[in-house]
């Protein structure tokens, strides 16, 4: 899963990015509103953490532009502005959630996981596909009840697939949502990682749909 973190406080952004990375997310950072607005318009993100007090273009204006452009990605506003009219402005602009500073990073991670899960149509934090289960809150996979050991990239791929189980996910879509913008995979990278995940699963859950991509399903 890929996150855009729009925060101009460099120290806070580094701490949040590290925590999100440890939770299994690929993170892109923007330190001003103009950059955040551009990235949201041109890149594929599963959710955004957006500070309202960004330089060049404030967070409310960024949100207005995204929503007017038809972008439906989940947005969690993270800000020091705790007054009701500030919260109302954020929600009216199209925010999905609102967290005020100071905050617990663990709470931020949980809120993001819930936003992503619900945007994919899942009410429960436990996602299942046959013997495979993903605890979205804990960020852990289990196979037949036993923990499944995955690398960070394998985890991102499988997490995206189980959030969209039953649907064909193209190679391009999968690549956009599991790599940050600092990573440029070669043409075989996804095939290698998918092969590793298949071997670890030991059961035929990831199916290749010729010419289209991959689908996570109990049936071919």
Coordinates of N, CA and C in Angstrom, one line a residue:
X1 N 0.8 -1.2 0.0 CA 0.0 0.0 0.0 C 0.9 1.3 0.0
X2 N 0.5 2.3 -0.8 CA 1.3 3.5 -1.0 C 0.6 4.7 -0.4
X3 N 1.3 5.5 0.4 CA 0.8 6.6 1.1 C 1.5 7.9 0.7
X4 N 0.8 9.0 0.5 CA 1.4 10.3 0.4 C 1.3 11.0 1.7
X5 N 2.5 11.4 2.2 CA 2.6 12.1 3.5 C 2.9 13.6 3.1
X6 N 1.9 14.5 3.3 CA 2.1 15.9 3.0 C 2.3 16.7 4.4
X7 N 3.5 16.9 4.8 CA 3.8 17.5 6.1 C 5.1 18.4 5.9
X8 N 5.1 19.7 6.3 CA 6.2 20.5 6.2 C 7.2 20.5 7.3
X9 N 6.8 19.9 8.5 CA 7.7 19.7 9.6 C 8.6 18.5 9.3
X10 N 9.8 18.8 9.0 CA 10.7 17.7 8.5 C 10.9 16.7 9.6
X11 N 11.1 17.1 10.8 CA 11.3 16.1 11.9 C 10.1 15.2 12.1
X12 N 8.9 15.8 12.1 CA 7.7 15.0 12.3 C 7.5 14.1 11.1
X13 N 7.7 14.7 9.9 CA 7.5 13.9 8.7 C 8.4 12.6 8.7
X14 N 9.6 12.8 9.1 CA 10.6 11.7 9.2 C 10.1 10.6 10.1
X15 N 9.6 11.0 11.3 CA 9.1 10.1 12.3 C 7.9 9.3 11.8
X16 N 6.9 10.1 11.2 CA 5.7 9.4 10.7 C 6.0 8.5 9.5
X17 N 6.9 9.0 8.6 CA 7.3 8.1 7.5 C 8.0 6.8 7.9
X18 N 8.8 6.9 9.0 CA 9.5 5.7 9.5 C 8.4 4.8 10.1
X19 N 7.5 5.3 10.8 CA 6.4 4.4 11.4 C 5.5 3.8 10.4
X20 N 5.2 4.6 9.3 CA 4.4 4.0 8.3 C 5.2 2.9 7.5
X21 N 6.4 3.2 7.3 CA 7.3 2.2 6.6 C 7.3 0.9 7.4
X22 N 7.5 1.0 8.8 CA 7.5 -0.2 9.6 C 6.2 -0.9 9.6
X23 N 5.1 -0.2 9.4 CA 3.8 -0.8 9.3 C 3.5 -1.4 8.0
X24 N 4.4 -1.3 7.0 CA 4.3 -2.0 5.7 C 3.9 -1.1 4.6
X25 N 3.9 0.2 4.8 CA 3.5 1.1 3.7 C 4.7 1.6 2.9
X26 N 4.5 1.9 1.6 CA 5.5 2.6 0.9 C 5.0 4.1 1.0
X27 N 6.0 5.0 1.3 CA 5.6 6.4 1.6 C 6.4 7.4 0.7
X28 N 5.6 8.3 0.1 CA 6.1 9.4 -0.6 C 5.9 10.6 0.2
X29 N 6.8 11.6 0.2 CA 6.7 12.8 1.0 C 6.6 14.0 0.2
X30 N 5.7 15.0 0.6 CA 5.7 16.3 0.0 C 5.7 17.3 1.2
X31 N 6.5 18.4 1.0 CA 6.7 19.3 2.1 C 6.0 20.7 1.8
X32 N 5.3 20.8 0.7 CA 4.5 22.0 0.5 C 3.2 21.6 -0.3
X33 N 2.2 22.5 -0.2 CA 0.9 22.2 -0.8 C 0.9 22.0 -2.3
X34 N 1.7 22.8 -3.0 CA 1.7 22.7 -4.5 C 2.3 21.3 -4.9
X35 N 3.3 20.8 -4.2 CA 3.9 19.5 -4.5 C 2.9 18.4 -4.2
X36 N 2.2 18.5 -3.0 CA 1.2 17.5 -2.6 C 0.1 17.5 -3.6
X37 N -0.4 18.6 -4.0 CA -1.5 18.7 -5.0 C -1.2 18.0 -6.3
X38 N 0.1 18.3 -6.8 CA 0.5 17.7 -8.0 C 0.7 16.2 -7.9
X39 N 1.3 15.7 -6.8 CA 1.5 14.3 -6.6 C 0.1 13.6 -6.6
X40 N -0.8 14.1 -5.8 CA -2.1 13.5 -5.7 C -2.8 13.4 -7.1
X41 N -2.6 14.4 -7.9 CA -3.2 14.4 -9.3 C -2.5 13.4 -10.2
X42 N -1.2 13.1 -10.0 CA -0.5 12.3 -11.0 C 0.0 11.0 -10.6
X43 N -0.1 10.7 -9.3 CA 0.4 9.4 -8.8 C -0.7 8.6 -8.2
X44 N -0.5 7.3 -8.0 CA -1.6 6.4 -7.4 C -1.3 6.2 -6.0
X45 N -2.2 6.6 -5.1 CA -2.0 6.4 -3.7 C -3.3 5.7 -3.1
X46 N -3.0 5.0 -2.0 CA -4.1 4.3 -1.3 C -4.7 5.2 -0.3
X47 N -3.9 6.2 0.2 CA -4.4 7.2 1.2 C -3.4 8.3 1.3
X48 N -3.9 9.4 1.9 CA -3.1 10.6 2.0 C -3.1 11.0 3.5
X49 N -2.0 11.4 4.1 CA -1.9 12.1 5.3 C -1.6 13.6 5.0
X50 N -2.5 14.5 5.3 CA -2.4 15.8 4.8 C -2.5 16.9 6.0
X51 N -1.4 17.6 6.1 CA -1.3 18.7 7.0 C -2.1 19.9 6.4
X52 N -2.9 20.7 7.2 CA -3.6 21.8 6.7 C -2.7 23.0 6.5
X53 N -1.7 23.2 7.4 CA -0.8 24.3 7.4 C 0.4 24.2 6.4
X54 N 0.2 23.8 5.2 CA 1.3 23.6 4.3 C 1.6 25.0 3.6
X55 N 2.9 25.2 3.3 CA 3.3 26.4 2.6 C 2.9 26.3 1.1
X56 N 2.8 27.5 0.5 CA 2.5 27.6 -1.0 C 1.1 27.4 -1.3
X57 N 0.5 26.3 -0.8 CA -0.9 26.0 -1.0 C -1.4 25.3 0.3
X58 N -2.4 25.8 1.0 CA -2.8 25.2 2.2 C -3.6 23.9 2.0
X59 N -3.6 23.1 3.0 CA -4.2 21.8 2.9 C -5.7 21.8 2.4
X60 N -6.5 22.7 2.9 CA -7.9 22.8 2.5 C -8.0 23.1 1.0
X61 N -7.2 23.9 0.5 CA -7.2 24.2 -0.9 C -6.8 23.0 -1.7
X62 N -5.8 22.3 -1.2 CA -5.3 21.0 -1.9 C -6.5 20.0 -2.0
X63 N -7.2 19.9 -0.8 CA -8.3 19.0 -0.8 C -9.4 19.4 -1.8
X64 N -9.7 20.7 -1.8 CA -10.8 21.2 -2.7 C -10.4 20.8 -4.2
X65 N -9.1 21.0 -4.5 CA -8.7 20.8 -5.9 C -8.8 19.3 -6.2
X66 N -8.4 18.4 -5.3 CA -8.5 17.0 -5.5 C -9.9 16.6 -5.7
X67 N -10.8 17.0 -4.9 CA -12.2 16.6 -5.0 C -12.9 17.1 -6.2
X68 N -12.6 18.4 -6.6 CA -13.1 19.0 -7.8 C -12.7 18.2 -9.0
X69 N -11.5 17.6 -8.9 CA -10.9 16.9 -10.0 C -11.5 15.4 -10.1
X70 N -12.3 15.1 -9.1 CA -12.9 13.7 -9.0 C -12.0 12.7 -8.3
X71 N -11.0 13.1 -7.6 CA -10.1 12.1 -6.9 C -10.8 11.7 -5.6
X72 N -11.0 10.4 -5.4 CA -11.7 9.9 -4.3 C -10.8 9.2 -3.3
X73 N -9.5 9.4 -3.4 CA -8.6 8.7 -2.5 C -8.9 9.1 -1.0
X74 N -8.7 8.2 0.0 CA -9.0 8.6 1.4 C -8.0 9.6 1.9
X75 N -8.4 10.6 2.6 CA -7.5 11.6 3.1 C -7.7 11.8 4.6
X76 N -6.6 11.6 5.3 CA -6.6 11.9 6.8 C -5.9 13.2 7.0
X77 N -6.7 14.2 7.6 CA -6.1 15.5 7.9 C -5.3 15.4 9.2
X78 N -4.1 15.8 9.2 CA -3.2 15.8 10.4 C -2.8 17.2 10.6
X79 N -3.3 17.9 11.7 CA -3.0 19.3 11.9 C -3.0 19.7 13.4
X80 N -2.4 20.8 13.6 CA -2.5 21.4 15.0 C -3.7 22.2 15.2
X81 N -4.5 22.4 14.1 CA -5.7 23.2 14.2 C -6.8 22.4 14.8
X82 N -7.2 22.7 16.1 CA -8.2 21.9 16.8 C -9.5 22.5 17.0
X83 N -9.7 23.8 16.5 CA -10.9 24.4 16.7 C -12.0 23.8 15.7
X84 N -13.3 23.9 16.2 CA -14.3 23.3 15.4 C -14.4 23.8 14.0
X85 N -14.3 25.1 13.8 CA -14.5 25.6 12.4 C -13.4 25.1 11.5
X86 N -12.2 24.9 12.0 CA -11.1 24.3 11.2 C -11.4 22.9 10.8
X87 N -11.9 22.1 11.8 CA -12.3 20.7 11.5 C -13.4 20.7 10.4
X88 N -14.4 21.6 10.6 CA -15.5 21.7 9.7 C -15.0 22.0 8.3
X89 N -14.1 23.0 8.2 CA -13.5 23.3 6.9 C -12.8 22.1 6.2
X90 N -12.1 21.3 7.0 CA -11.4 20.2 6.5 C -12.4 19.1 6.0
X91 N -13.5 18.9 6.8 CA -14.5 17.9 6.3 C -15.3 18.4 5.1
X92 N -15.6 19.7 5.1 CA -16.3 20.3 4.0 C -15.5 20.2 2.7
X93 N -14.2 20.3 2.9 CA -13.3 20.2 1.7 C -13.2 18.8 1.1
X94 N -13.6 17.8 2.0 CA -13.5 16.4 1.5 C -12.7 15.5 2.3
X95 N -12.3 15.9 3.6 CA -11.5 15.0 4.4 C -12.3 13.8 4.8
X96 N -11.7 12.6 5.0 CA -12.4 11.4 5.5 C -12.1 11.2 7.0
X97 N -11.1 11.8 7.5 CA -10.8 11.7 9.0 C -9.9 12.8 9.4
X98 N -9.8 13.1 10.7 CA -9.2 14.3 11.2 C -8.5 13.9 12.5
X99 N -7.2 14.2 12.6 CA -6.4 13.9 13.7 C -5.6 15.1 14.1
X100 N -5.7 15.5 15.4 CA -5.0 16.8 15.8 C -3.7 16.5 16.5
X101 N -2.7 17.4 16.3 CA -1.4 17.3 17.0 C -1.5 17.9 18.4
X102 N -0.8 17.3 19.3 CA 0.0 16.1 19.3 C -0.8 14.8 19.2
X103 N -0.2 13.7 18.7 CA -1.0 12.5 18.5 C -0.1 11.3 18.7
X104 N -0.7 10.2 18.9 CA 0.0 8.9 18.9 C 0.2 8.3 17.5
X105 N 1.4 8.0 17.1 CA 1.6 7.5 15.8 C 0.9 6.2 15.6
X106 N 0.8 5.4 16.6 CA 0.0 4.1 16.5 C -1.4 4.4 16.1
X107 N -2.0 5.5 16.7 CA -3.4 5.8 16.3 C -3.5 6.2 14.8
X108 N -2.5 7.0 14.4 CA -2.5 7.4 13.0 C -2.4 6.2 12.1
X109 N -1.6 5.2 12.4 CA -1.5 4.0 11.6 C -2.8 3.3 11.5
X110 N -3.4 3.1 12.7 CA -4.7 2.4 12.7 C -5.8 3.1 11.9
X111 N -5.8 4.4 12.0 CA -6.8 5.2 11.3 C -6.6 5.1 9.8
X112 N -5.3 5.1 9.4 CA -5.0 4.9 7.9 C -5.4 3.5 7.5
X113 N -5.1 2.5 8.2 CA -5.5 1.2 7.9 C -7.0 1.0 7.7
X114 N -7.7 1.6 8.6 CA -9.2 1.6 8.6 C -9.7 2.3 7.3
X115 N -9.2 3.5 7.0 CA -9.6 4.2 5.8 C -9.4 3.4 4.5
X116 N -8.2 2.8 4.4 CA -7.9 2.0 3.2 C -8.8 0.8 3.1
X117 N -9.0 0.1 4.3 CA -9.8 -1.1 4.3 C -11.3 -0.7 3.8
X118 N -11.8 0.3 4.4 CA -13.2 0.7 4.1 C -13.3 1.2 2.7
X119 N -12.3 1.9 2.2 CA -12.4 2.4 0.8 C -12.4 1.2 -0.2
X120 N -11.8 0.1 0.2 CA -11.8 -1.1 -0.6 C -13.1 -2.0 -0.4
X121 N -14.0 -1.5 0.5 CA -15.3 -2.2 0.7 C -15.3 -3.3 1.8
X122 N -14.3 -3.2 2.8 CA -14.2 -4.2 3.9 C -14.5 -3.5 5.2
X123 N -15.5 -4.1 5.9 CA -15.9 -3.6 7.2 C -15.1 -4.1 8.3
X124 N -14.7 -5.4 8.2 CA -13.9 -6.1 9.2 C -12.4 -5.9 9.0
X125 N -11.7 -5.7 10.1 CA -10.2 -5.6 9.9 C -9.5 -7.0 9.5
X126 N -10.3 -8.0 9.6 CA -9.7 -9.3 9.2 C -10.2 -9.7 7.8
X127 N -9.3 -9.8 6.9 CA -9.6 -10.1 5.5 C -9.2 -11.5 5.2
X128 N -10.0 -12.3 4.5 CA -9.7 -13.7 4.3 C -9.9 -14.0 2.8
X129 N -9.0 -15.0 2.4 CA -9.1 -15.6 1.1 C -8.7 -17.0 1.2
X130 N -9.7 -17.9 1.3 CA -9.4 -19.3 1.6 C -8.6 -19.5 2.9
X131 N -7.5 -20.2 2.9 CA -6.7 -20.4 4.1 C -5.9 -19.1 4.6
X132 N -5.9 -18.1 3.7 CA -5.1 -16.9 4.0 C -5.9 -15.9 4.7
X133 N -5.3 -15.3 5.8 CA -6.0 -14.3 6.6 C -5.1 -13.1 6.8
X134 N -5.6 -11.9 6.7 CA -4.8 -10.7 6.9 C -5.5 -9.9 8.0
X135 N -4.7 -9.7 9.1 CA -5.2 -8.8 10.1 C -4.7 -7.4 9.8
X136 N -5.7 -6.5 9.2 CA -5.3 -5.2 8.7 C -4.8 -4.3 9.9
X137 N -5.4 -4.4 11.0 CA -5.0 -3.6 12.2 C -3.5 -3.9 12.6
X138 N -3.2 -5.2 12.7 CA -1.9 -5.6 13.1 C -0.9 -5.7 12.0
X139 N -1.4 -5.7 10.7 CA -0.5 -5.8 9.6 C 0.1 -7.1 9.5
X140 N -0.6 -8.2 9.9 CA 0.0 -9.5 9.8 C -0.8 -10.5 9.0
X141 N -0.1 -11.4 8.3 CA -0.7 -12.4 7.5 C -0.6 -13.8 8.3
X142 N -1.6 -14.6 8.1 CA -1.5 -16.0 8.6 C -2.1 -16.9 7.5
X143 N -1.5 -18.1 7.5 CA -1.9 -19.1 6.6 C -2.3 -20.4 7.4
X144 N -3.6 -20.7 7.3 CA -4.1 -21.8 8.2 C -3.8 -21.5 9.6
X145 N -3.8 -20.3 10.0 CA -3.6 -19.9 11.4 C -2.2 -19.7 11.8
X146 N -1.3 -20.1 11.0 CA 0.2 -19.9 11.3 C 0.7 -18.6 10.7
X147 N 1.6 -17.9 11.4 CA 2.1 -16.6 10.8 C 2.9 -16.9 9.5
X148 N 2.7 -15.9 8.6 CA 3.3 -16.0 7.3 C 4.4 -15.0 7.2
X149 N 5.7 -15.4 7.0 CA 6.8 -14.5 7.0 C 7.0 -14.0 5.6
X150 N 7.0 -12.7 5.5 CA 7.1 -12.0 4.2 C 8.1 -10.8 4.3
X151 N 8.8 -10.6 3.2 CA 9.6 -9.3 3.1 C 8.6 -8.1 3.0
X152 N 9.2 -6.9 3.1 CA 8.4 -5.7 3.0 C 7.7 -5.6 1.7
X153 N 8.4 -5.9 0.6 CA 7.8 -5.8 -0.7 C 6.7 -6.9 -0.9
X154 N 7.0 -8.1 -0.5 CA 6.1 -9.2 -0.6 C 4.8 -8.8 0.2
X155 N 5.0 -8.3 1.4 CA 3.8 -7.9 2.2 C 3.0 -6.9 1.5
X156 N 3.6 -5.9 0.9 CA 2.8 -4.8 0.2 C 2.0 -5.4 -1.0
X157 N 2.6 -6.3 -1.7 CA 1.9 -6.9 -2.9 C 0.7 -7.7 -2.4
X158 N 1.0 -8.6 -1.4 CA -0.1 -9.5 -0.9 C -1.2 -8.7 -0.2
X159 N -0.8 -7.6 0.5 CA -1.8 -6.8 1.1 C -2.7 -6.1 0.1
X160 N -2.1 -5.6 -1.0 CA -2.9 -5.0 -2.0 C -3.8 -6.0 -2.7
X161 N -3.3 -7.2 -3.0 CA -4.1 -8.2 -3.6 C -5.3 -8.6 -2.7
X162 N -5.1 -8.8 -1.4 CA -6.2 -9.3 -0.6 C -7.2 -8.2 -0.3
X163 N -6.8 -6.9 -0.3 CA -7.8 -5.9 -0.3 C -8.7 -5.8 -1.5
X164 N -8.1 -6.4 -2.6 CA -8.9 -6.4 -3.9 C -9.1 -7.8 -4.4
X165 N -9.3 -8.7 -3.4 CA -9.4 -10.1 -3.8 C -10.6 -10.3 -4.7
X166 N -10.4 -11.2 -5.7 CA -11.5 -11.5 -6.6 C -11.5 -10.6 -7.9
X167 N -10.7 -9.5 -7.8 CA -10.6 -8.6 -9.0 C -9.2 -8.8 -9.6
X168 N -9.2 -8.7 -10.9 CA -7.9 -8.7 -11.7 C -7.2 -7.4 -11.5
X169 N -6.0 -7.5 -11.0 CA -5.1 -6.3 -10.8 C -4.0 -6.3 -11.8
X170 N -4.0 -5.2 -12.6 CA -3.0 -5.2 -13.7 C -1.6 -5.0 -13.1
X171 N -0.6 -5.4 -13.9 CA 0.8 -5.2 -13.4 C 1.1 -3.7 -13.1
X172 N 0.6 -2.8 -14.0 CA 0.8 -1.4 -13.8 C 0.2 -0.9 -12.5
X173 N -1.0 -1.3 -12.2 CA -1.7 -0.9 -11.0 C -1.0 -1.4 -9.8
X174 N -0.6 -2.7 -9.8 CA 0.1 -3.3 -8.7 C 1.4 -2.6 -8.4
X175 N 2.2 -2.3 -9.5 CA 3.4 -1.6 -9.3 C 3.3 -0.2 -8.7
X176 N 2.2 0.5 -9.2 CA 2.0 1.9 -8.7 C 1.7 1.9 -7.2
X177 N 1.1 0.8 -6.7 CA 0.6 0.8 -5.3 C 1.5 0.2 -4.3
X178 N 2.6 -0.5 -4.8 CA 3.5 -1.1 -3.8 C 4.9 -0.5 -3.8
X179 N 5.2 0.4 -4.7 CA 6.5 1.0 -4.8 C 6.4 2.5 -4.5
X180 N 7.3 3.1 -3.8 CA 7.3 4.5 -3.7 C 8.0 5.1 -4.9
X181 N 8.0 6.4 -5.0 CA 8.5 7.0 -6.3 C 10.0 7.0 -6.4
X182 N 10.7 6.5 -5.4 CA 12.1 6.4 -5.4 C 12.6 5.0 -5.9
X183 N 11.6 4.1 -6.3 CA 12.0 2.8 -6.7 C 11.6 2.6 -8.1
X184 N 12.5 2.1 -8.9 CA 12.2 1.8 -10.3 C 12.4 0.3 -10.6
X185 N 11.4 -0.5 -10.5 CA 11.6 -2.0 -10.7 C 11.8 -2.3 -12.2
X186 N 12.7 -3.3 -12.4 CA 12.8 -3.8 -13.8 C 11.6 -4.6 -14.2
X187 N 11.5 -5.0 -15.4 CA 10.3 -5.6 -15.9 C 10.0 -7.0 -15.3
X188 N 11.0 -7.6 -14.7 CA 10.8 -8.9 -14.1 C 10.6 -8.9 -12.6
X189 N 10.7 -7.7 -12.0 CA 10.6 -7.6 -10.5 C 9.3 -8.1 -9.9
X190 N 8.2 -7.8 -10.5 CA 6.9 -8.2 -10.0 C 6.8 -9.8 -10.1
X191 N 7.2 -10.3 -11.3 CA 7.2 -11.7 -11.5 C 8.0 -12.5 -10.5
X192 N 9.2 -12.0 -10.1 CA 10.0 -12.6 -9.1 C 9.3 -12.6 -7.8
X193 N 8.8 -11.4 -7.4 CA 8.1 -11.3 -6.1 C 6.9 -12.2 -6.0
X194 N 6.1 -12.2 -7.1 CA 4.9 -13.0 -7.1 C 5.3 -14.5 -6.9
X195 N 6.3 -14.9 -7.6 CA 6.8 -16.3 -7.5 C 7.2 -16.6 -6.1
X196 N 7.9 -15.7 -5.4 CA 8.3 -16.0 -4.0 C 7.0 -16.1 -3.1
X197 N 6.1 -15.2 -3.3 CA 4.8 -15.3 -2.5 C 4.1 -16.6 -2.8
X198 N 4.0 -17.0 -4.0 CA 3.3 -18.3 -4.3 C 4.0 -19.4 -3.6
X199 N 5.3 -19.4 -3.6 CA 6.0 -20.5 -3.0 C 5.8 -20.5 -1.5
X200 N 5.7 -19.3 -0.9 CA 5.4 -19.3 0.6 C 4.0 -19.7 0.9
X201 N 3.1 -19.3 0.0 CA 1.7 -19.7 0.3 C 1.5 -21.2 0.1
X202 N 2.2 -21.8 -0.9 CA 2.1 -23.3 -1.1 C 0.7 -23.7 -1.6
X203 N -0.2 -22.8 -1.9 CA -1.5 -23.1 -2.4 C -1.8 -22.1 -3.5
X204 N -2.6 -22.5 -4.5 CA -2.9 -21.7 -5.7 C -3.9 -20.7 -5.4
X205 N -3.4 -19.5 -4.8 CA -4.4 -18.4 -4.6 C -4.1 -17.2 -5.5
X206 N -2.9 -17.0 -6.0 CA -2.6 -16.0 -6.9 C -2.6 -16.5 -8.3
X207 N -3.5 -16.1 -9.1 CA -3.7 -16.6 -10.4 C -3.3 -15.5 -11.5
X208 N -2.5 -15.9 -12.5 CA -2.1 -15.0 -13.6 C -3.2 -15.0 -14.6
X209 N -3.8 -13.9 -14.9 CA -4.8 -13.7 -16.0 C -4.0 -13.2 -17.2
X210 N -3.9 -14.1 -18.2 CA -3.0 -13.7 -19.3 C -3.4 -12.4 -20.0
X211 N -2.4 -11.5 -20.1 CA -2.6 -10.3 -20.8 C -3.3 -9.2 -19.9
X212 N -3.7 -9.6 -18.7 CA -4.4 -8.6 -17.8 C -3.7 -8.4 -16.5
X213 N -3.2 -9.4 -15.8 CA -2.6 -9.2 -14.5 C -2.7 -10.4 -13.6
X214 N -3.0 -10.1 -12.3 CA -3.1 -11.1 -11.3 C -4.4 -11.0 -10.5
X215 N -4.9 -12.1 -10.0 CA -6.1 -12.1 -9.2 C -5.9 -13.0 -8.0
X216 N -6.2 -12.5 -6.8 CA -6.2 -13.4 -5.6 C -7.6 -14.0 -5.4
X217 N -7.6 -15.3 -5.5 CA -8.9 -16.0 -5.4 C -8.7 -17.4 -5.0
X218 N -9.7 -18.0 -4.4 CA -9.7 -19.5 -4.1 C -9.8 -20.3 -5.4
X219 N -10.4 -19.7 -6.4 CA -10.7 -20.5 -7.6 C -10.0 -19.8 -8.8
X220 N -9.5 -20.6 -9.8 CA -8.8 -20.0 -11.0 C -9.7 -19.0 -11.7

